Every structure is written in structure tokens, then in C-alpha cells.
């Protein structure tokens, strides 16, 4: 192909382009209510093009989603990921992979339109990195399960209609084999949500208590005892969802650093300003490397459980974000030591994006290397699963969960 020849538009791509134009023509984003626009996007199979027809997809390669996303972004169309990040990035692939047809039809559309927000009920006070050690119990009672226990750090539980719950159903089995995965109605009796404040002053996450909460068996996802297998789909997609984005070049946190450098040091000829510029350029290059790596990983990805590349993306994004916001605070000097208000706010979006303030972003970025698995745990996964290094000693792996000491 000559340097000027255009790449061929495949039949599948042409179909996706045509459907996207149809969506924008029939539902102009500036005059269509958000849920209506997203519902139409789902019905045309443009929610996740690699999902099956009827599930918001067209059964096409995942790389074609970018054709839809970039066109809709340019048209300033609403995004499903923004309002319902946990449902969109983690709940949907888990339901699509492990859900029955009835479950997929019931959950996916309102999840995509944002009419039903989802949360993730994995972490507990005694089980975070080692989530397979969790203690929340679900006991069978006829066609229902009775749940008792406590979850913690549950992002957006205060807005959620549905929660992805992993609970212990067989305490006598080894820890990874005695769990089952459920979708629980967060508005049901016996479910109590309490706010947890973060150092930004906001409470985007919560404690969730279950006291004899009941789940019908038809809201179980996957087989009894297969909860860890289903949870892995959620966890691997979580890493991709947190770290795997590929916004346009120079967008995201690095654009803030560039803006602040121009505003505060753009005309400063001093050596100190040049040192800051060097840091800025290094971070810009790291951002671009992550972006290109994420595009490549996204194009290779299939429906279901992404590979360990999700951990690369998550680790790189967490450490990069912290470094970028460190620089931003250095760029604004003394202003960086003040912070408007620590008043408790209940945000409607996760990630600290509401009421943007660079000092809040700096504080919120500390959580990036904890949420979705810590940077240490990401390094363990990459060491074992990518580099083939010896695994950590796991002395409790084959023991009955009930015999493992815990506090
Ligand atoms: C902003 C935010 C939002 C969150 N949202 C959710 C949510 O919606 N749902 C949910 O279920 N959870 C959520 N979490 C919880 C998050 O998944 C856990 O905090 C995380 O997995 C770490 O668990 P932990 O806090 O119990 O720390 P621990 O597991 O107790 O870890 C403590 C320290 O020990 C280190 N460590 C632990 N094990 C190892 C190891 N094997 N090797 C090396 N180092 C190790 C860790 O890296 C860490 O530094 C959220 C957390 C944050 C910060």
C-alpha cells in the first residue's frame, strides 16, 4: 500500500459506521434525553459491539467499538461509563460471560442506560487483597439464599440498584472453592448502606451490612461454588476498566499538567522552570506509552476475562497518575497547600470528578494504587503470570476455609 492509500473499510466496519450515523441522525445528542440516547445505542448493538445481538452488541470484533466511541465522543454524545462505571466496566462483562439469557435480558439494558447503577461487593474488613478469604455468608433456604456479613469500600453503593456480591456458601471447602456469586437487590430488606469519608472530604464509597438479606436463587450468577471463577471475570475487567482507557493523545490528567505549566511557568526562563518542564515531558511520554499500550491490548481483547495485560495497565496508570498530580501541585506552588473544603459530599460519580479541583485530584490519586487491587498485588500478578517467576507461598490454599486462622 502506498503511503497515501487509505486503509480498506471492512464490511463489518462499514456496518458499524452506518449504524452509528443512524443513531446520531435519529437521536441528536443535544436534544435527546441521556437514557433515551443510550437505550437507542444499546438497541442498535452499539453498546458493546463484541457482545451478542440482543445483549447490546453485534457479535463483532471488540476493536470496532473504538469506531463507535470516537465518533460519539466527537458528537458529544452521552457516555454509559461515566454514570455507571462499575456496572459498565465490570458488571456488564461478568453478566455477558456468566449470565443466563434471562439474566442478560434483565440486567444489561438498564445498566447501560444508567437507569440501574451497579456496585461491587467484594472487599471486607478482613479480606481486601486476599479477597478469596472473605467471610460474608450466604446460606441456602429453599429457592432463596440468606446473606449475613459486612462489605467495605463499596463505591457508589448509595446509588446502586444492584450489587455484585461474592459470598461464602461452603465454609468447609478450600477458600477459592467455597464461594458463590450473586446479583443482590441493594434496595431489598436487610441491606444497609453507610457512608465512608475519604481524605478528599467526599464519601464516594460505603460500608454495606447484610442482616438476613434474601436473594432469590435465580439471581445467582454461575454455579454454586464457582464464585471465584466468576469473580475473576469481574476483577480482570476491573483492572482494564480503571487503567485501560485510551483517550485522545494528551488528554486526561496530563492535559492538566500541561495547562498548569503554561499558566504558571510558560514564560519563566529560570533553570527551576526548565527542571519542571523536563518532568512534564517525561510524564507526557509515559502517558502516551500507556495510551498506545492500552490501544494494543484493547484490540487483542476478546469477550470474557482479559489477560494479565489489565494488570500492566492498572499498575502503570496508578503510578503515573500519582506522579502527574505530584507535579501539578509543584507547578502551582503555595496554592497547592490549601484546600477549599472538607465538607462531606455524596458524589453521584466515582473518581472525584465532580467539582474538579487540582488539589482534590492530587488527594484522590492516592487511592489509584489501592482501588481495584494494590500496585504490590499487580506486581505479584505480573511476576507470576507474565514473567513466570515463582509464586508466593500459599499455605492456606488447600485447607478448609473454616480452619484458616483469621481476626
Ligand atoms: C477508592 C477506592 C474504591 C474502592 N472501591 C471498591 C468497591 O467498589 N468494591 C470493593 O469490593 N472494593 C473496593 N475497594 C477496595 C479495594 O479493592 C481494596 O482496598 C484493595 O483490594 C486492598 O485491600 P485492603 O484495603 O484490605 O488492603 P490489604 O489487602 O490489607 O493490604 C494492605 C497492604 O498490604 C499489601 N499487601 C497485601 N497483600 C500483599 C501481597 N500478597 N504481596 C505484597 N503486598 C501485599 C498491600 O499492597 C497494601 O499495601 C476500593 C478501594 C478504594 C481505595
Tab-separated table of C-alpha atoms and ligand atoms in Angstrom:
chain	number	residue	atom	x	y	z
A	1	UNK	CA	0.000	0.000	0.000
A	2	UNK	CA	1.349	3.451	-0.857
A	3	UNK	CA	1.886	5.979	1.923
A	4	UNK	CA	-1.210	7.905	0.819
A	5	UNK	CA	-3.597	4.941	0.283
A	6	UNK	CA	-6.485	4.777	2.748
A	7	UNK	CA	-6.945	1.545	4.785
A	8	UNK	CA	-9.810	-0.619	3.485
A	9	UNK	CA	-13.100	-0.272	5.325
A	10	UNK	CA	-14.273	-3.810	6.034
A	11	UNK	CA	-17.933	-4.806	5.693
A	12	UNK	CA	-18.265	-5.074	9.478
A	13	UNK	CA	-16.697	-1.678	9.999
A	14	UNK	CA	-18.902	-0.107	7.335
A	15	UNK	CA	-21.948	-1.557	9.115
A	16	UNK	CA	-20.809	-0.110	12.450
A	17	UNK	CA	-20.162	3.294	10.872
A	18	UNK	CA	-23.606	3.284	9.228
A	19	UNK	CA	-25.380	2.298	12.458
A	20	UNK	CA	-23.515	4.981	14.405
A	21	UNK	CA	-24.576	7.635	11.880
A	22	UNK	CA	-28.154	6.317	12.066
A	23	UNK	CA	-28.050	6.643	15.877
A	24	UNK	CA	-26.791	10.220	15.714
A	25	UNK	CA	-29.275	11.146	12.966
A	26	UNK	CA	-32.328	9.697	14.732
A	27	UNK	CA	-31.313	10.846	18.224
A	28	UNK	CA	-29.339	14.126	18.133
A	29	UNK	CA	-27.303	14.091	21.393
A	30	UNK	CA	-28.007	17.725	22.261
A	31	UNK	CA	-31.795	17.284	22.196
A	32	UNK	CA	-32.242	13.644	23.273
A	33	UNK	CA	-32.517	12.711	26.969
A	34	UNK	CA	-29.435	10.748	28.066
A	35	UNK	CA	-31.214	7.483	28.957
A	36	UNK	CA	-33.161	7.572	25.672
A	37	UNK	CA	-29.974	8.062	23.635
A	38	UNK	CA	-28.167	5.251	25.454
A	39	UNK	CA	-31.205	2.970	25.096
A	40	UNK	CA	-31.187	3.552	21.334
A	41	UNK	CA	-27.424	2.879	21.244
A	42	UNK	CA	-27.998	-0.409	23.088
A	43	UNK	CA	-30.855	-1.446	20.783
A	44	UNK	CA	-28.695	-0.857	17.680
A	45	UNK	CA	-25.999	-3.166	19.107
A	46	UNK	CA	-23.546	-0.308	19.614
A	47	UNK	CA	-23.218	-0.599	23.412
A	48	UNK	CA	-20.518	-3.288	23.259
A	49	UNK	CA	-20.205	-4.394	19.620
A	50	UNK	CA	-18.483	-7.643	20.655
A	51	UNK	CA	-21.447	-8.764	22.814
A	52	UNK	CA	-24.134	-10.960	21.233
A	53	UNK	CA	-27.069	-9.463	19.320
A	54	UNK	CA	-29.833	-8.682	21.811
A	55	UNK	CA	-27.250	-8.079	24.570
A	56	UNK	CA	-26.304	-4.630	23.273
A	57	UNK	CA	-23.863	-5.999	20.703
A	58	UNK	CA	-23.475	-7.254	17.153
A	59	UNK	CA	-21.106	-10.188	17.701
A	60	UNK	CA	-18.262	-8.260	16.025
A	61	UNK	CA	-14.556	-7.901	16.993
A	62	UNK	CA	-14.040	-5.649	20.059
A	63	UNK	CA	-11.670	-3.357	18.136
A	64	UNK	CA	-14.683	-1.975	16.261
A	65	UNK	CA	-16.028	-0.443	19.484
A	66	UNK	CA	-13.469	2.336	19.090
A	67	UNK	CA	-15.123	3.292	15.774
A	68	UNK	CA	-18.354	3.912	17.711
A	69	UNK	CA	-16.744	5.521	20.751
A	70	UNK	CA	-14.597	8.030	18.884
A	71	UNK	CA	-17.499	9.118	16.638
A	72	UNK	CA	-19.852	9.506	19.617
A	73	UNK	CA	-17.195	11.380	21.604
A	74	UNK	CA	-16.744	13.829	18.719
A	75	UNK	CA	-20.538	14.331	18.617
A	76	UNK	CA	-20.574	14.958	22.410
A	77	UNK	CA	-22.958	12.061	22.941
A	78	UNK	CA	-23.580	10.757	26.481
A	79	UNK	CA	-21.303	8.017	27.819
A	80	UNK	CA	-22.573	4.997	29.741
A	81	UNK	CA	-19.248	4.573	31.507
A	82	UNK	CA	-19.383	7.930	33.290
A	83	UNK	CA	-22.541	7.446	35.358
A	84	UNK	CA	-22.323	3.721	35.941
A	85	UNK	CA	-18.602	2.891	35.803
A	86	UNK	CA	-18.775	-0.305	37.832
A	87	UNK	CA	-21.816	-1.610	36.009
A	88	UNK	CA	-20.434	-0.677	32.601
A	89	UNK	CA	-16.825	-1.796	33.031
A	90	UNK	CA	-17.232	-4.789	35.342
A	91	UNK	CA	-20.882	-5.827	35.764
A	92	UNK	CA	-21.670	-5.993	32.056
A	93	UNK	CA	-18.802	-8.312	31.003
A	94	UNK	CA	-19.488	-10.534	34.012
A	95	UNK	CA	-23.208	-10.816	33.179
A	96	UNK	CA	-22.456	-11.288	29.458
A	97	UNK	CA	-19.973	-14.080	30.197
A	98	UNK	CA	-21.694	-15.952	33.023
A	99	UNK	CA	-25.355	-14.860	32.928
A	100	UNK	CA	-28.266	-16.887	31.576
A	101	UNK	CA	-30.237	-15.425	28.680
A	102	UNK	CA	-32.927	-14.256	31.133
A	103	UNK	CA	-30.307	-12.527	33.269
A	104	UNK	CA	-28.647	-10.857	30.296
A	105	UNK	CA	-32.012	-9.550	29.046
A	106	UNK	CA	-32.969	-8.340	32.525
A	107	UNK	CA	-29.746	-6.574	33.571
A	108	UNK	CA	-27.798	-5.273	30.582
A	109	UNK	CA	-30.058	-2.610	29.052
A	110	UNK	CA	-30.901	-0.597	32.218
A	111	UNK	CA	-27.247	-0.984	33.271
A	112	UNK	CA	-26.139	0.622	30.022
A	113	UNK	CA	-28.692	3.435	30.108
A	114	UNK	CA	-27.730	4.267	33.719
A	115	UNK	CA	-31.281	3.676	34.933
A	116	UNK	CA	-29.879	0.971	37.227
A	117	UNK	CA	-26.496	1.690	38.834
A	118	UNK	CA	-24.294	-1.224	39.945
A	119	UNK	CA	-21.771	-1.646	42.750
A	120	UNK	CA	-19.152	-4.262	43.626
A	121	UNK	CA	-19.466	-6.076	46.972
A	122	UNK	CA	-16.139	-7.913	47.215
A	123	UNK	CA	-13.870	-6.274	49.847
A	124	UNK	CA	-14.439	-6.855	53.549
A	125	UNK	CA	-12.698	-5.532	56.662
A	126	UNK	CA	-10.697	-8.801	56.820
A	127	UNK	CA	-10.404	-9.522	53.075
A	128	UNK	CA	-9.075	-6.984	50.552
A	129	UNK	CA	-6.026	-8.119	48.598
A	130	UNK	CA	-6.861	-11.657	49.712
A	131	UNK	CA	-10.499	-11.316	48.685
A	132	UNK	CA	-10.852	-15.119	48.457
A	133	UNK	CA	-10.636	-15.168	52.262
A	134	UNK	CA	-13.964	-13.325	52.601
A	135	UNK	CA	-16.413	-14.174	55.416
A	136	UNK	CA	-19.862	-12.893	54.344
A	137	UNK	CA	-22.102	-15.974	54.444
A	138	UNK	CA	-24.924	-17.000	52.113
A	139	UNK	CA	-26.943	-19.965	53.340
A	140	UNK	CA	-29.479	-21.744	51.161
A	141	UNK	CA	-33.129	-21.650	52.236
A	142	UNK	CA	-35.335	-23.308	49.607
A	143	UNK	CA	-35.342	-21.134	46.479
A	144	UNK	CA	-33.542	-18.316	48.276
A	145	UNK	CA	-30.211	-17.516	49.890
A	146	UNK	CA	-29.928	-15.734	53.247
A	147	UNK	CA	-26.979	-13.350	53.479
A	148	UNK	CA	-25.225	-12.089	56.617
A	149	UNK	CA	-21.975	-10.147	56.848
A	150	UNK	CA	-20.239	-6.872	56.032
A	151	UNK	CA	-18.607	-5.393	52.947
A	152	UNK	CA	-16.477	-2.265	52.819
A	153	UNK	CA	-15.175	0.379	50.380
A	154	UNK	CA	-18.260	-0.175	48.214
A	155	UNK	CA	-18.120	2.566	45.585
A	156	UNK	CA	-21.490	4.130	44.679
A	157	UNK	CA	-23.456	1.670	46.886
A	158	UNK	CA	-25.554	4.689	47.944
A	159	UNK	CA	-26.848	4.993	44.366
A	160	UNK	CA	-26.831	1.358	43.346
A	161	UNK	CA	-29.824	-0.774	42.492
A	162	UNK	CA	-27.765	-3.959	42.017
A	163	UNK	CA	-24.640	-5.257	43.750
A	164	UNK	CA	-22.192	-7.913	42.566
A	165	UNK	CA	-21.851	-9.986	45.705
A	166	UNK	CA	-19.383	-12.776	46.381
A	167	UNK	CA	-20.315	-14.742	49.495
A	168	UNK	CA	-19.143	-17.896	51.255
A	169	UNK	CA	-21.548	-20.757	50.692
A	170	UNK	CA	-19.347	-23.667	51.835
A	171	UNK	CA	-17.001	-22.863	54.740
A	172	UNK	CA	-15.639	-26.427	54.707
A	173	UNK	CA	-14.267	-26.139	51.156
A	174	UNK	CA	-10.841	-24.531	50.452
A	175	UNK	CA	-11.279	-20.770	50.259
A	176	UNK	CA	-11.326	-20.397	46.467
A	177	UNK	CA	-13.835	-23.237	46.044
A	178	UNK	CA	-16.454	-22.374	48.683
A	179	UNK	CA	-17.802	-19.110	47.254
A	180	UNK	CA	-20.805	-18.251	45.084
A	181	UNK	CA	-21.537	-15.118	43.068
A	182	UNK	CA	-24.894	-13.303	43.288
A	183	UNK	CA	-26.562	-10.175	41.996
A	184	UNK	CA	-28.258	-8.607	45.015
A	185	UNK	CA	-31.025	-6.004	45.115
A	186	UNK	CA	-29.489	-3.113	47.065
A	187	UNK	CA	-32.981	-1.787	47.874
A	188	UNK	CA	-34.117	-5.053	49.479
A	189	UNK	CA	-34.738	-5.569	53.221
A	190	UNK	CA	-31.638	-6.402	55.311
A	191	UNK	CA	-29.252	-4.285	53.179
A	192	UNK	CA	-27.873	-1.225	54.973
A	193	UNK	CA	-25.529	1.285	53.309
A	194	UNK	CA	-23.425	3.676	55.435
A	195	UNK	CA	-21.117	6.396	54.059
A	196	UNK	CA	-17.317	6.217	54.416
A	197	UNK	CA	-15.475	9.513	54.034
A	198	UNK	CA	-12.253	9.794	52.098
A	199	UNK	CA	-9.461	12.335	52.621
A	200	UNK	CA	-10.987	14.492	49.866
A	201	UNK	CA	-13.965	15.023	52.219
A	202	UNK	CA	-16.214	13.113	49.811
A	203	UNK	CA	-17.863	9.784	50.511
A	204	UNK	CA	-17.966	8.030	47.156
A	205	UNK	CA	-17.721	4.656	48.878
A	206	UNK	CA	-19.574	2.942	51.732
A	207	UNK	CA	-19.841	0.169	54.265
A	208	UNK	CA	-22.625	-2.306	53.467
A	209	UNK	CA	-24.180	-4.522	56.136
A	210	UNK	CA	-26.324	-7.584	55.381
A	211	UNK	CA	-28.680	-8.851	58.040
A	212	UNK	CA	-30.740	-11.812	56.833
A	213	UNK	CA	-30.905	-10.235	53.371
A	214	UNK	CA	-32.594	-12.592	50.885
A	215	UNK	CA	-31.566	-13.325	47.287
A	216	UNK	CA	-33.730	-15.478	45.006
A	217	UNK	CA	-31.678	-18.320	43.529
A	218	UNK	CA	-32.418	-17.064	40.014
A	219	UNK	CA	-30.202	-14.046	40.822
A	220	UNK	CA	-27.163	-16.287	41.297
A	221	UNK	CA	-24.511	-15.798	38.582
A	222	UNK	CA	-22.700	-19.029	37.690
A	223	UNK	CA	-22.841	-22.335	39.543
A	224	UNK	CA	-22.855	-22.795	43.318
A	225	UNK	CA	-19.214	-22.924	44.483
A	226	UNK	CA	-17.974	-21.272	41.241
A	227	UNK	CA	-17.943	-17.749	42.688
A	228	UNK	CA	-14.178	-17.327	42.394
A	229	UNK	CA	-14.230	-18.211	38.709
A	230	UNK	CA	-16.978	-15.615	38.083
A	231	UNK	CA	-15.227	-13.058	40.333
A	232	UNK	CA	-12.062	-13.337	38.228
A	233	UNK	CA	-14.008	-12.035	35.221
A	234	UNK	CA	-15.083	-9.030	37.294
A	235	UNK	CA	-11.581	-8.434	38.706
A	236	UNK	CA	-9.743	-8.697	35.412
A	237	UNK	CA	-12.247	-6.362	33.776
A	238	UNK	CA	-11.927	-4.001	36.763
A	239	UNK	CA	-8.232	-3.538	36.049
A	240	UNK	CA	-8.908	-2.823	32.396
A	241	UNK	CA	-11.791	-0.535	33.306
A	242	UNK	CA	-9.651	1.501	35.751
A	243	UNK	CA	-6.390	1.582	33.820
A	244	UNK	CA	-7.186	0.555	30.267
A	245	UNK	CA	-8.687	3.733	28.810
A	246	UNK	CA	-7.300	5.237	25.615
A	247	UNK	CA	-8.428	8.863	25.388
A	248	UNK	CA	-7.011	11.032	22.577
A	249	UNK	CA	-3.271	11.920	22.788
A	250	UNK	CA	-2.531	14.467	25.507
A	251	UNK	CA	-5.982	14.119	27.138
A	252	UNK	CA	-6.725	13.197	30.763
A	253	UNK	CA	-4.540	14.133	33.760
A	254	UNK	CA	-1.521	15.058	31.633
A	255	UNK	CA	-3.555	17.813	29.933
A	256	UNK	CA	-3.997	19.435	33.368
A	257	UNK	CA	-0.231	19.373	33.961
A	258	UNK	CA	0.436	20.948	30.545
A	259	UNK	CA	-2.181	23.636	31.211
A	260	UNK	CA	-0.703	24.448	34.634
A	261	UNK	CA	2.840	24.549	33.283
A	262	UNK	CA	1.794	27.132	30.671
A	263	UNK	CA	-0.212	29.159	33.206
A	264	UNK	CA	2.466	29.277	35.903
A	265	UNK	CA	5.839	28.757	34.189
A	266	UNK	CA	5.326	29.169	30.433
A	267	UNK	CA	7.309	32.418	30.224
A	268	UNK	CA	9.724	31.687	33.078
A	269	UNK	CA	13.312	31.390	31.726
A	270	UNK	CA	14.785	30.113	35.029
A	271	UNK	CA	16.602	26.815	35.478
A	272	UNK	CA	13.907	25.747	38.003
A	273	UNK	CA	11.233	26.121	35.298
A	274	UNK	CA	13.322	24.002	32.914
A	275	UNK	CA	13.526	21.234	35.535
A	276	UNK	CA	9.724	21.307	35.820
A	277	UNK	CA	9.464	21.185	32.032
A	278	UNK	CA	11.699	18.093	31.941
A	279	UNK	CA	9.429	16.363	34.449
A	280	UNK	CA	6.396	17.379	32.389
A	281	UNK	CA	7.836	15.982	29.154
A	282	UNK	CA	8.824	12.687	30.816
A	283	UNK	CA	5.289	12.301	32.160
A	284	UNK	CA	3.764	13.199	28.783
A	285	UNK	CA	5.827	10.433	27.150
A	286	UNK	CA	4.789	7.930	29.839
A	287	UNK	CA	1.131	8.901	29.264
A	288	UNK	CA	1.478	8.333	25.542
A	289	UNK	CA	3.206	4.956	26.063
A	290	UNK	CA	0.328	3.857	28.328
A	291	UNK	CA	-2.226	5.087	25.825
A	292	UNK	CA	-0.671	3.161	22.944
A	293	UNK	CA	-0.223	0.039	25.100
A	294	UNK	CA	-3.889	0.210	26.064
A	295	UNK	CA	-4.995	0.562	22.446
A	296	UNK	CA	-2.972	-2.531	21.525
A	297	UNK	CA	-4.349	-4.518	24.497
A	298	UNK	CA	-7.901	-3.403	23.665
A	299	UNK	CA	-7.591	-4.603	20.079
A	300	UNK	CA	-6.357	-8.023	21.185
A	301	UNK	CA	-9.044	-8.458	23.818
A	302	UNK	CA	-11.872	-10.944	23.457
A	303	UNK	CA	-15.165	-11.138	25.346
A	304	UNK	CA	-14.765	-12.587	28.815
A	305	UNK	CA	-11.754	-12.426	31.075
A	306	UNK	CA	-8.976	-10.150	29.824
A	307	UNK	CA	-5.435	-11.412	30.385
A	308	UNK	CA	-2.786	-10.060	32.755
A	309	UNK	CA	-2.287	-7.048	30.448
A	310	UNK	CA	-5.083	-5.480	32.512
A	311	UNK	CA	-2.711	-5.512	35.490
A	312	UNK	CA	0.003	-3.781	33.438
A	313	UNK	CA	-2.456	-1.022	32.527
A	314	UNK	CA	-3.756	-0.662	36.073
A	315	UNK	CA	-0.263	-0.532	37.616
A	316	UNK	CA	1.051	1.934	35.034
A	317	UNK	CA	-1.976	4.223	35.303
A	318	UNK	CA	-1.915	4.274	39.135
A	319	UNK	CA	1.742	5.199	39.418
A	320	UNK	CA	1.584	7.663	36.509
A	321	UNK	CA	-1.468	9.488	37.902
A	322	UNK	CA	0.194	9.959	41.275
A	323	UNK	CA	3.346	11.332	39.609
A	324	UNK	CA	1.333	13.703	37.367
A	325	UNK	CA	-0.642	15.153	40.276
A	326	UNK	CA	2.554	15.492	42.360
A	327	UNK	CA	3.902	17.633	39.525
A	328	UNK	CA	0.656	19.620	39.314
A	329	UNK	CA	0.950	20.556	42.991
A	330	UNK	CA	4.584	21.569	42.475
A	331	UNK	CA	3.523	23.672	39.477
A	332	UNK	CA	1.015	25.729	41.481
A	333	UNK	CA	3.377	26.292	44.427
A	334	UNK	CA	1.881	27.535	47.706
A	335	UNK	CA	-1.660	27.292	46.319
A	336	UNK	CA	-1.172	23.542	46.481
A	337	UNK	CA	-1.118	23.604	50.277
A	338	UNK	CA	-4.670	24.953	50.626
A	339	UNK	CA	-7.881	23.026	50.011
A	340	UNK	CA	-11.332	24.576	49.715
A	341	UNK	CA	-13.482	22.442	51.966
A	342	UNK	CA	-13.549	19.036	53.588
A	343	UNK	CA	-17.337	19.186	53.932
A	344	UNK	CA	-18.908	15.777	53.425
A	345	UNK	CA	-20.249	15.396	49.887
A	346	UNK	CA	-22.075	12.399	48.436
A	347	UNK	CA	-20.908	12.377	44.808
A	348	UNK	CA	-23.015	10.952	42.011
A	349	UNK	CA	-19.884	9.834	40.133
A	350	UNK	CA	-16.882	7.809	41.257
A	351	UNK	CA	-13.295	9.028	40.936
A	352	UNK	CA	-13.512	12.549	42.365
A	353	UNK	CA	-14.546	14.078	39.024
A	354	UNK	CA	-17.355	16.243	40.413
A	355	UNK	CA	-16.448	19.862	41.284
A	356	UNK	CA	-12.956	19.467	39.808
A	357	UNK	CA	-10.070	20.980	41.773
A	358	UNK	CA	-6.441	20.073	41.160
A	359	UNK	CA	-5.806	19.670	44.902
A	360	UNK	CA	-8.714	17.265	45.161
A	361	UNK	CA	-7.356	15.322	42.176
A	362	UNK	CA	-3.979	15.118	43.956
A	363	UNK	CA	-5.610	13.703	47.093
A	364	UNK	CA	-7.896	11.344	45.135
A	365	UNK	CA	-4.976	9.981	43.085
A	366	UNK	CA	-3.552	8.392	46.262
A	367	UNK	CA	-6.391	5.856	46.014
A	368	UNK	CA	-5.379	4.809	42.472
A	369	UNK	CA	-2.703	2.432	43.767
A	370	UNK	CA	-5.189	0.806	46.213
A	371	UNK	CA	-8.563	0.583	44.404
A	372	UNK	CA	-9.040	-2.355	42.046
A	373	UNK	CA	-6.064	-4.162	43.612
A	374	UNK	CA	-2.945	-2.504	45.012
A	375	UNK	CA	0.208	-1.836	42.997
A	376	UNK	CA	2.011	-4.509	45.051
A	377	UNK	CA	-0.644	-7.064	44.118
A	378	UNK	CA	-0.475	-6.018	40.430
A	379	UNK	CA	3.301	-6.623	40.539
A	380	UNK	CA	2.699	-10.074	42.065
A	381	UNK	CA	0.283	-10.940	39.224
A	382	UNK	CA	2.707	-9.717	36.556
A	383	UNK	CA	5.639	-11.506	38.215
A	384	UNK	CA	3.805	-14.814	38.351
A	385	UNK	CA	1.603	-14.755	35.246
A	386	UNK	CA	3.717	-12.799	32.764
A	387	UNK	CA	7.317	-13.292	33.855
A	388	UNK	CA	6.793	-16.837	35.185
A	389	UNK	CA	8.536	-16.092	38.488
A	390	UNK	CA	7.944	-18.445	41.430
A	391	UNK	CA	4.569	-17.918	43.124
A	392	UNK	CA	4.097	-16.599	46.640
A	393	UNK	CA	3.919	-19.325	49.311
A	394	UNK	CA	0.181	-20.063	49.766
A	395	UNK	CA	-0.063	-22.352	52.757
A	396	UNK	CA	-3.849	-21.991	53.135
A	397	UNK	CA	-4.725	-22.845	49.517
A	398	UNK	CA	-5.927	-26.422	50.078
A	399	UNK	CA	-7.211	-26.063	53.640
A	400	UNK	CA	-10.888	-25.828	54.545
A	401	UNK	CA	-11.699	-22.097	54.890
A	402	UNK	CA	-13.205	-22.723	58.348
A	403	UNK	CA	-9.793	-23.913	59.620
A	404	UNK	CA	-7.812	-20.868	58.424
A	405	UNK	CA	-6.998	-18.516	61.345
A	406	UNK	CA	-8.445	-15.005	60.862
A	407	UNK	CA	-9.165	-11.997	63.013
B	1	LIG	C1	-11.226	4.500	46.201
B	1	LIG	C2	-11.463	3.047	46.443
B	1	LIG	C3	-12.591	2.439	45.946
B	1	LIG	C4	-12.829	1.080	46.181
B	1	LIG	N1	-13.980	0.532	45.699
B	1	LIG	C5	-14.261	-0.779	45.967
B	1	LIG	C6	-15.507	-1.345	45.554
B	1	LIG	O1	-16.342	-0.687	44.935
B	1	LIG	N2	-15.759	-2.634	45.880
B	1	LIG	C7	-14.871	-3.411	46.557
B	1	LIG	O2	-15.165	-4.577	46.785
B	1	LIG	N3	-13.676	-2.898	46.987
B	1	LIG	C8	-13.365	-1.598	46.714
B	1	LIG	N4	-12.169	-1.047	47.148
B	1	LIG	C9	-11.302	-1.861	47.972
B	1	LIG	C10	-10.002	-2.272	47.315
B	1	LIG	O3	-10.226	-3.284	46.362
B	1	LIG	C11	-9.082	-2.761	48.438
B	1	LIG	O4	-8.800	-1.626	49.241
B	1	LIG	C12	-7.792	-3.337	47.913
B	1	LIG	O5	-8.026	-4.548	47.257
B	1	LIG	C13	-6.765	-3.558	49.053
B	1	LIG	O6	-7.333	-4.265	50.118
B	1	LIG	P1	-7.191	-3.721	51.623
B	1	LIG	O7	-7.595	-2.279	51.629
B	1	LIG	O8	-7.921	-4.660	52.508
B	1	LIG	O9	-5.635	-3.761	51.941
B	1	LIG	P2	-4.780	-5.045	52.370
B	1	LIG	O10	-5.104	-6.190	51.493
B	1	LIG	O11	-4.949	-5.244	53.839
B	1	LIG	O12	-3.322	-4.557	52.043
B	1	LIG	C14	-2.557	-3.732	52.944
B	1	LIG	C15	-1.176	-3.533	52.336
B	1	LIG	O13	-0.500	-4.816	52.209
B	1	LIG	C16	-0.073	-5.023	50.867
B	1	LIG	N5	-0.242	-6.430	50.513
B	1	LIG	C17	-1.309	-7.224	50.785
B	1	LIG	N6	-1.097	-8.459	50.290
B	1	LIG	C18	0.103	-8.443	49.667
B	1	LIG	C19	0.867	-9.411	48.970
B	1	LIG	N7	0.417	-10.659	48.786
B	1	LIG	N8	2.090	-9.045	48.477
B	1	LIG	C20	2.557	-7.771	48.658
B	1	LIG	N9	1.875	-6.819	49.322
B	1	LIG	C21	0.675	-7.144	49.822
B	1	LIG	C22	-0.999	-4.158	50.007
B	1	LIG	O14	-0.395	-3.817	48.785
B	1	LIG	C23	-1.213	-2.948	50.917
B	1	LIG	O15	-0.147	-2.043	50.763
B	1	LIG	C24	-11.905	0.311	46.925
B	1	LIG	C25	-10.748	0.924	47.434
B	1	LIG	C26	-10.533	2.276	47.215
B	1	LIG	C27	-9.279	2.901	47.764
